[in-house]
CSV table of C-alpha atoms in Angstrom, one decimal:
chain,number,residue,atom,x,y,z
A,1,UNK,CA,-279.9,155.7,-107.0
A,2,UNK,CA,-283.2,157.4,-106.7
A,3,UNK,CA,-282.0,159.5,-103.9
A,4,UNK,CA,-278.9,160.3,-105.8
A,5,UNK,CA,-280.9,161.6,-108.7
A,6,UNK,CA,-282.9,163.7,-106.4
A,7,UNK,CA,-279.6,165.3,-105.1
A,8,UNK,CA,-278.4,165.8,-108.5
A,9,UNK,CA,-281.6,167.7,-109.5
A,10,UNK,CA,-281.4,169.7,-106.3
A,11,UNK,CA,-277.7,170.6,-107.3
A,12,UNK,CA,-278.7,171.7,-110.7
A,13,UNK,CA,-281.5,173.7,-109.4
A,14,UNK,CA,-279.3,175.6,-106.8
A,15,UNK,CA,-276.8,176.3,-109.5
A,16,UNK,CA,-279.6,177.7,-111.7
A,17,UNK,CA,-280.7,179.9,-108.9
A,18,UNK,CA,-277.1,181.1,-108.3
A,19,UNK,CA,-276.9,182.1,-111.9
A,20,UNK,CA,-280.3,183.8,-112.2
A,21,UNK,CA,-280.6,185.5,-108.8
A,22,UNK,CA,-280.4,189.2,-109.0
A,23,UNK,CA,-279.0,189.7,-105.5
A,24,UNK,CA,-275.4,188.7,-105.4
A,25,UNK,CA,-275.4,187.5,-101.8
A,26,UNK,CA,-278.3,185.1,-102.5
A,27,UNK,CA,-276.3,183.9,-105.5
A,28,UNK,CA,-273.3,183.2,-103.3
A,29,UNK,CA,-275.4,181.3,-100.8
A,30,UNK,CA,-277.1,179.3,-103.5
A,31,UNK,CA,-273.6,178.4,-104.8
A,32,UNK,CA,-272.7,177.3,-101.2
A,33,UNK,CA,-275.7,175.1,-101.1
A,34,UNK,CA,-274.9,173.6,-104.5
A,35,UNK,CA,-271.5,172.6,-103.3
A,36,UNK,CA,-272.9,171.3,-100.0
A,37,UNK,CA,-275.1,168.9,-102.2
A,38,UNK,CA,-272.2,168.0,-104.3
A,39,UNK,CA,-270.3,167.0,-101.2
A,40,UNK,CA,-273.2,164.7,-100.0
A,41,UNK,CA,-273.2,163.1,-103.5
A,42,UNK,CA,-269.4,162.5,-103.2
A,43,UNK,CA,-270.1,161.0,-99.7
A,44,UNK,CA,-272.7,158.6,-101.1
A,45,UNK,CA,-270.3,157.6,-104.0
A,46,UNK,CA,-267.9,156.3,-101.4
A,47,UNK,CA,-265.4,159.3,-101.6
A,48,UNK,CA,-265.4,160.7,-98.1
A,49,UNK,CA,-262.1,162.8,-98.4
A,50,UNK,CA,-263.4,164.5,-101.6
A,51,UNK,CA,-266.7,165.1,-99.9
A,52,UNK,CA,-265.1,166.6,-96.9
A,53,UNK,CA,-262.9,168.9,-98.9
A,54,UNK,CA,-265.8,169.9,-101.0
A,55,UNK,CA,-268.0,170.8,-98.0
A,56,UNK,CA,-265.3,172.5,-95.8
A,57,UNK,CA,-263.3,174.3,-98.4
A,58,UNK,CA,-265.6,175.0,-101.2
A,59,UNK,CA,-268.8,175.5,-99.4
A,60,UNK,CA,-267.2,177.3,-96.4
A,61,UNK,CA,-264.0,179.2,-97.3
A,62,UNK,CA,-264.9,180.1,-100.9
A,63,UNK,CA,-268.3,181.4,-99.9
A,64,UNK,CA,-266.7,183.5,-97.2
A,65,UNK,CA,-264.2,185.0,-99.9
A,66,UNK,CA,-267.2,185.7,-102.1
A,67,UNK,CA,-269.2,187.4,-99.4
A,68,UNK,CA,-266.1,189.6,-98.5
A,69,UNK,CA,-265.7,190.5,-102.2
A,70,UNK,CA,-269.4,191.4,-102.5
A,71,UNK,CA,-269.2,193.5,-99.2
A,72,UNK,CA,-266.1,195.3,-100.6
A,73,UNK,CA,-267.7,196.2,-103.9
A,74,UNK,CA,-271.1,197.3,-102.6
A,75,UNK,CA,-272.0,199.7,-105.2
A,76,UNK,CA,-271.2,197.3,-107.9
A,77,UNK,CA,-274.5,195.5,-107.3
A,78,UNK,CA,-276.5,197.7,-109.8
A,79,UNK,CA,-274.9,196.3,-113.0
A,80,UNK,CA,-277.8,196.2,-115.4
A,81,UNK,CA,-278.1,192.8,-116.9
A,82,UNK,CA,-280.0,192.4,-120.1
A,83,UNK,CA,-283.6,191.5,-119.6
A,84,UNK,CA,-283.7,188.8,-122.3
A,85,UNK,CA,-281.3,186.7,-120.2
A,86,UNK,CA,-284.0,185.3,-117.8
A,87,UNK,CA,-286.6,185.0,-120.5
A,88,UNK,CA,-284.6,182.9,-122.9
A,89,UNK,CA,-283.1,180.8,-120.3
A,90,UNK,CA,-285.8,178.1,-120.1
A,91,UNK,CA,-285.9,177.8,-123.9
A,92,UNK,CA,-282.2,177.3,-124.1
A,93,UNK,CA,-282.2,174.8,-121.1
A,94,UNK,CA,-285.0,172.7,-122.8
A,95,UNK,CA,-283.0,172.6,-126.1
A,96,UNK,CA,-280.0,171.7,-124.3
A,97,UNK,CA,-281.5,169.0,-122.2
A,98,UNK,CA,-283.0,167.4,-125.4
A,99,UNK,CA,-279.6,167.5,-127.1
A,100,UNK,CA,-277.9,166.1,-123.9
A,101,UNK,CA,-280.3,163.2,-123.6
A,102,UNK,CA,-280.0,162.4,-127.2
A,103,UNK,CA,-276.2,162.5,-127.2
A,104,UNK,CA,-276.0,160.4,-124.0
A,105,UNK,CA,-278.2,157.7,-125.3
A,106,UNK,CA,-276.1,157.6,-128.4
A,107,UNK,CA,-272.9,157.4,-126.4
A,108,UNK,CA,-274.3,154.6,-124.2
A,109,UNK,CA,-274.4,152.2,-127.0
A,110,UNK,CA,-271.0,153.0,-128.3
A,111,UNK,CA,-268.7,153.3,-125.4
A,112,UNK,CA,-266.6,150.3,-124.6
A,113,UNK,CA,-267.1,149.1,-121.0
A,114,UNK,CA,-264.8,150.7,-118.6
A,115,UNK,CA,-262.4,148.2,-117.4
A,116,UNK,CA,-260.8,148.7,-114.0
A,117,UNK,CA,-259.4,146.4,-111.4
A,118,UNK,CA,-260.2,147.2,-107.8
A,119,UNK,CA,-257.5,149.3,-106.1
A,120,UNK,CA,-255.2,148.1,-103.5
A,121,UNK,CA,-254.3,150.1,-100.4
A,122,UNK,CA,-256.0,153.0,-98.9
A,123,UNK,CA,-256.8,156.6,-100.0
A,124,UNK,CA,-253.7,157.8,-98.0
A,125,UNK,CA,-251.3,155.4,-99.9
A,126,UNK,CA,-252.7,156.4,-103.3
A,127,UNK,CA,-252.4,160.1,-102.5
A,128,UNK,CA,-249.0,160.2,-100.9
A,129,UNK,CA,-247.2,157.4,-103.0
A,130,UNK,CA,-248.7,157.4,-106.4
A,131,UNK,CA,-249.7,161.1,-106.7
A,132,UNK,CA,-246.8,162.5,-104.7
A,133,UNK,CA,-245.8,164.8,-107.5
A,134,UNK,CA,-249.2,166.4,-107.4
A,135,UNK,CA,-248.5,167.6,-103.8
A,136,UNK,CA,-245.5,169.6,-105.0
A,137,UNK,CA,-247.7,171.1,-107.7
A,138,UNK,CA,-250.2,172.0,-105.0
A,139,UNK,CA,-247.6,173.6,-102.8
A,140,UNK,CA,-246.3,175.6,-105.8
A,141,UNK,CA,-249.8,176.7,-106.8
A,142,UNK,CA,-250.6,177.9,-103.1
A,143,UNK,CA,-247.4,179.9,-102.9
A,144,UNK,CA,-248.0,181.5,-106.3
A,145,UNK,CA,-251.6,182.3,-105.1
A,146,UNK,CA,-250.4,184.0,-101.9
A,147,UNK,CA,-247.6,185.9,-103.6
A,148,UNK,CA,-250.0,187.2,-106.3
A,149,UNK,CA,-252.6,188.3,-103.7
A,150,UNK,CA,-249.9,190.1,-101.8
A,151,UNK,CA,-248.7,191.8,-105.0
A,152,UNK,CA,-252.2,192.8,-106.0
A,153,UNK,CA,-252.8,194.5,-102.7
A,154,UNK,CA,-249.4,196.1,-102.1
A,155,UNK,CA,-249.1,199.6,-101.0
A,156,UNK,CA,-248.3,202.1,-103.6
A,157,UNK,CA,-244.7,203.3,-103.7
A,158,UNK,CA,-243.8,207.0,-103.7
A,159,UNK,CA,-242.4,206.4,-107.2
A,160,UNK,CA,-245.8,205.7,-108.6
A,161,UNK,CA,-247.0,209.2,-107.9
A,162,UNK,CA,-244.1,211.0,-109.5
B,1,UNK,CA,-276.1,148.5,-114.6
B,2,UNK,CA,-273.1,150.7,-113.5
B,3,UNK,CA,-272.8,152.1,-116.9
B,4,UNK,CA,-276.4,153.4,-116.9
B,5,UNK,CA,-275.7,155.1,-113.5
B,6,UNK,CA,-272.4,156.6,-114.9
B,7,UNK,CA,-274.3,158.0,-117.9
B,8,UNK,CA,-276.7,159.7,-115.5
B,9,UNK,CA,-273.9,161.4,-113.7
B,10,UNK,CA,-272.4,162.5,-117.2
B,11,UNK,CA,-275.9,164.0,-118.0
B,12,UNK,CA,-276.0,166.1,-114.9
B,13,UNK,CA,-272.4,167.2,-115.2
B,14,UNK,CA,-273.2,168.3,-118.8
B,15,UNK,CA,-276.0,170.3,-117.3
B,16,UNK,CA,-273.7,172.1,-114.8
B,17,UNK,CA,-271.3,172.8,-117.7
B,18,UNK,CA,-274.2,174.3,-119.7
B,19,UNK,CA,-275.4,176.5,-116.8
B,20,UNK,CA,-271.9,177.8,-116.3
B,21,UNK,CA,-271.4,178.5,-120.0
B,22,UNK,CA,-274.8,180.2,-120.3
B,23,UNK,CA,-273.8,182.4,-117.4
B,24,UNK,CA,-270.3,183.2,-118.9
B,25,UNK,CA,-272.0,184.1,-122.3
B,26,UNK,CA,-274.9,186.3,-121.0
B,27,UNK,CA,-274.1,188.0,-117.8
B,28,UNK,CA,-272.3,191.3,-117.2
B,29,UNK,CA,-271.5,191.4,-113.5
B,30,UNK,CA,-267.9,190.2,-112.9
B,31,UNK,CA,-268.8,188.3,-109.7
B,32,UNK,CA,-271.6,186.6,-111.6
B,33,UNK,CA,-269.2,185.5,-114.3
B,34,UNK,CA,-266.9,184.0,-111.7
B,35,UNK,CA,-269.8,182.2,-110.1
B,36,UNK,CA,-270.3,180.7,-113.6
B,37,UNK,CA,-266.8,179.5,-113.7
B,38,UNK,CA,-267.2,178.0,-110.3
B,39,UNK,CA,-270.2,176.0,-111.5
B,40,UNK,CA,-268.3,174.7,-114.5
B,41,UNK,CA,-265.6,173.5,-112.0
B,42,UNK,CA,-268.2,171.6,-110.0
B,43,UNK,CA,-269.4,169.9,-113.1
B,44,UNK,CA,-265.9,168.9,-114.0
B,45,UNK,CA,-265.2,167.5,-110.5
B,46,UNK,CA,-268.5,165.5,-110.8
B,47,UNK,CA,-267.2,163.9,-114.0
B,48,UNK,CA,-263.9,163.1,-112.6
B,49,UNK,CA,-265.3,161.4,-109.5
B,50,UNK,CA,-268.1,159.5,-111.3
B,51,UNK,CA,-265.7,158.1,-113.8
B,52,UNK,CA,-263.4,156.9,-111.0
B,53,UNK,CA,-266.3,155.4,-109.4
B,54,UNK,CA,-267.4,153.6,-112.6
B,55,UNK,CA,-263.9,152.2,-113.1
B,56,UNK,CA,-263.7,151.2,-109.4
B,57,UNK,CA,-260.7,153.4,-108.9
B,58,UNK,CA,-262.2,155.8,-106.5
B,59,UNK,CA,-259.0,156.6,-104.6
B,60,UNK,CA,-257.2,157.9,-107.7
B,61,UNK,CA,-260.3,159.9,-108.6
B,62,UNK,CA,-260.5,161.2,-105.1
B,63,UNK,CA,-256.9,162.5,-105.0
B,64,UNK,CA,-257.4,164.2,-108.4
B,65,UNK,CA,-260.5,165.9,-107.0
B,66,UNK,CA,-258.7,167.0,-103.8
B,67,UNK,CA,-255.9,168.4,-106.0
B,68,UNK,CA,-258.5,170.3,-108.0
B,69,UNK,CA,-260.1,171.8,-105.0
B,70,UNK,CA,-256.8,173.0,-103.6
B,71,UNK,CA,-256.1,174.6,-106.9
B,72,UNK,CA,-259.6,176.1,-107.1
B,73,UNK,CA,-259.1,177.9,-103.7
B,74,UNK,CA,-256.0,179.8,-104.8
B,75,UNK,CA,-257.7,180.6,-108.1
B,76,UNK,CA,-260.6,182.1,-106.3
B,77,UNK,CA,-258.4,184.2,-104.0
B,78,UNK,CA,-256.4,185.6,-106.9
B,79,UNK,CA,-259.4,186.1,-109.1
B,80,UNK,CA,-261.4,187.9,-106.3
B,81,UNK,CA,-258.3,190.1,-105.6
B,82,UNK,CA,-258.3,191.0,-109.3
B,83,UNK,CA,-262.0,191.8,-109.3
B,84,UNK,CA,-261.6,194.1,-106.2
B,85,UNK,CA,-258.7,196.0,-107.8
B,86,UNK,CA,-260.8,196.4,-111.1
B,87,UNK,CA,-263.6,197.8,-109.0
B,88,UNK,CA,-261.3,200.3,-107.3
B,89,UNK,CA,-260.1,201.5,-110.7
B,90,UNK,CA,-263.5,201.6,-112.6
B,91,UNK,CA,-265.9,202.0,-109.7
B,92,UNK,CA,-268.1,199.4,-111.4
B,93,UNK,CA,-268.3,195.7,-111.8
B,94,UNK,CA,-269.7,196.0,-115.3
B,95,UNK,CA,-267.7,193.8,-117.7
B,96,UNK,CA,-268.3,196.4,-120.5
B,97,UNK,CA,-266.3,199.0,-118.7
B,98,UNK,CA,-263.3,196.9,-119.2
B,99,UNK,CA,-263.3,197.7,-123.0
B,100,UNK,CA,-261.5,200.9,-122.1
B,101,UNK,CA,-258.4,198.6,-121.5
B,102,UNK,CA,-257.9,197.9,-125.2
B,103,UNK,CA,-255.0,199.6,-126.6
């Protein structure tokens, strides 16, 4: 559990760096590091498939998409953020952490114990038999995504200029 | 014992949610805002998987997380395409330049 807590702290630190970094490329890399650490946490919780998806898709593919976008919008880097953002961040974070600790300690006493029987079968059986409707939804979402990206990047018709 | 560890996961997931929300409320760069949304999504998937782990139904939680990741990819693709198109129209990634859109 100690190692898990170290990983969680590292994930939080990488996310904070992703938010506060001025350079967008560094922010994207920090986001990739954060999801890499999340993937390792998933592995250690006994969820290898979710870990593999998190590392390969989120840390790999999404980072590539972010970098492409940053490269295509080069002059957009110089958006001026307000200076107070970085200064008040530690203050807000400490206040939030105190509230978080307080609330979670309160919750711990109240929540009824989570009941759950051990699952039968394998991950494949659960995914393909119990949640097979989700897969149809995933297919629909991917198709909708592809079609909307095509629609967003379509070439202008002649009618648009007239 | 397992409850204590579950609460630790909840604590850190709430931290991730706070980071993303802080980014959404204070930043002005469109790509930065989207990074904030991604961080909120990471917190949510951590909550999903750790709750499944605490209830000993990790397979169900895993399949939900995999579904979420697939949806996240197409969300990212569409949102980044929208951001590129906005940049081409406005020549800027500043969120304040979008106030001209109001009718």
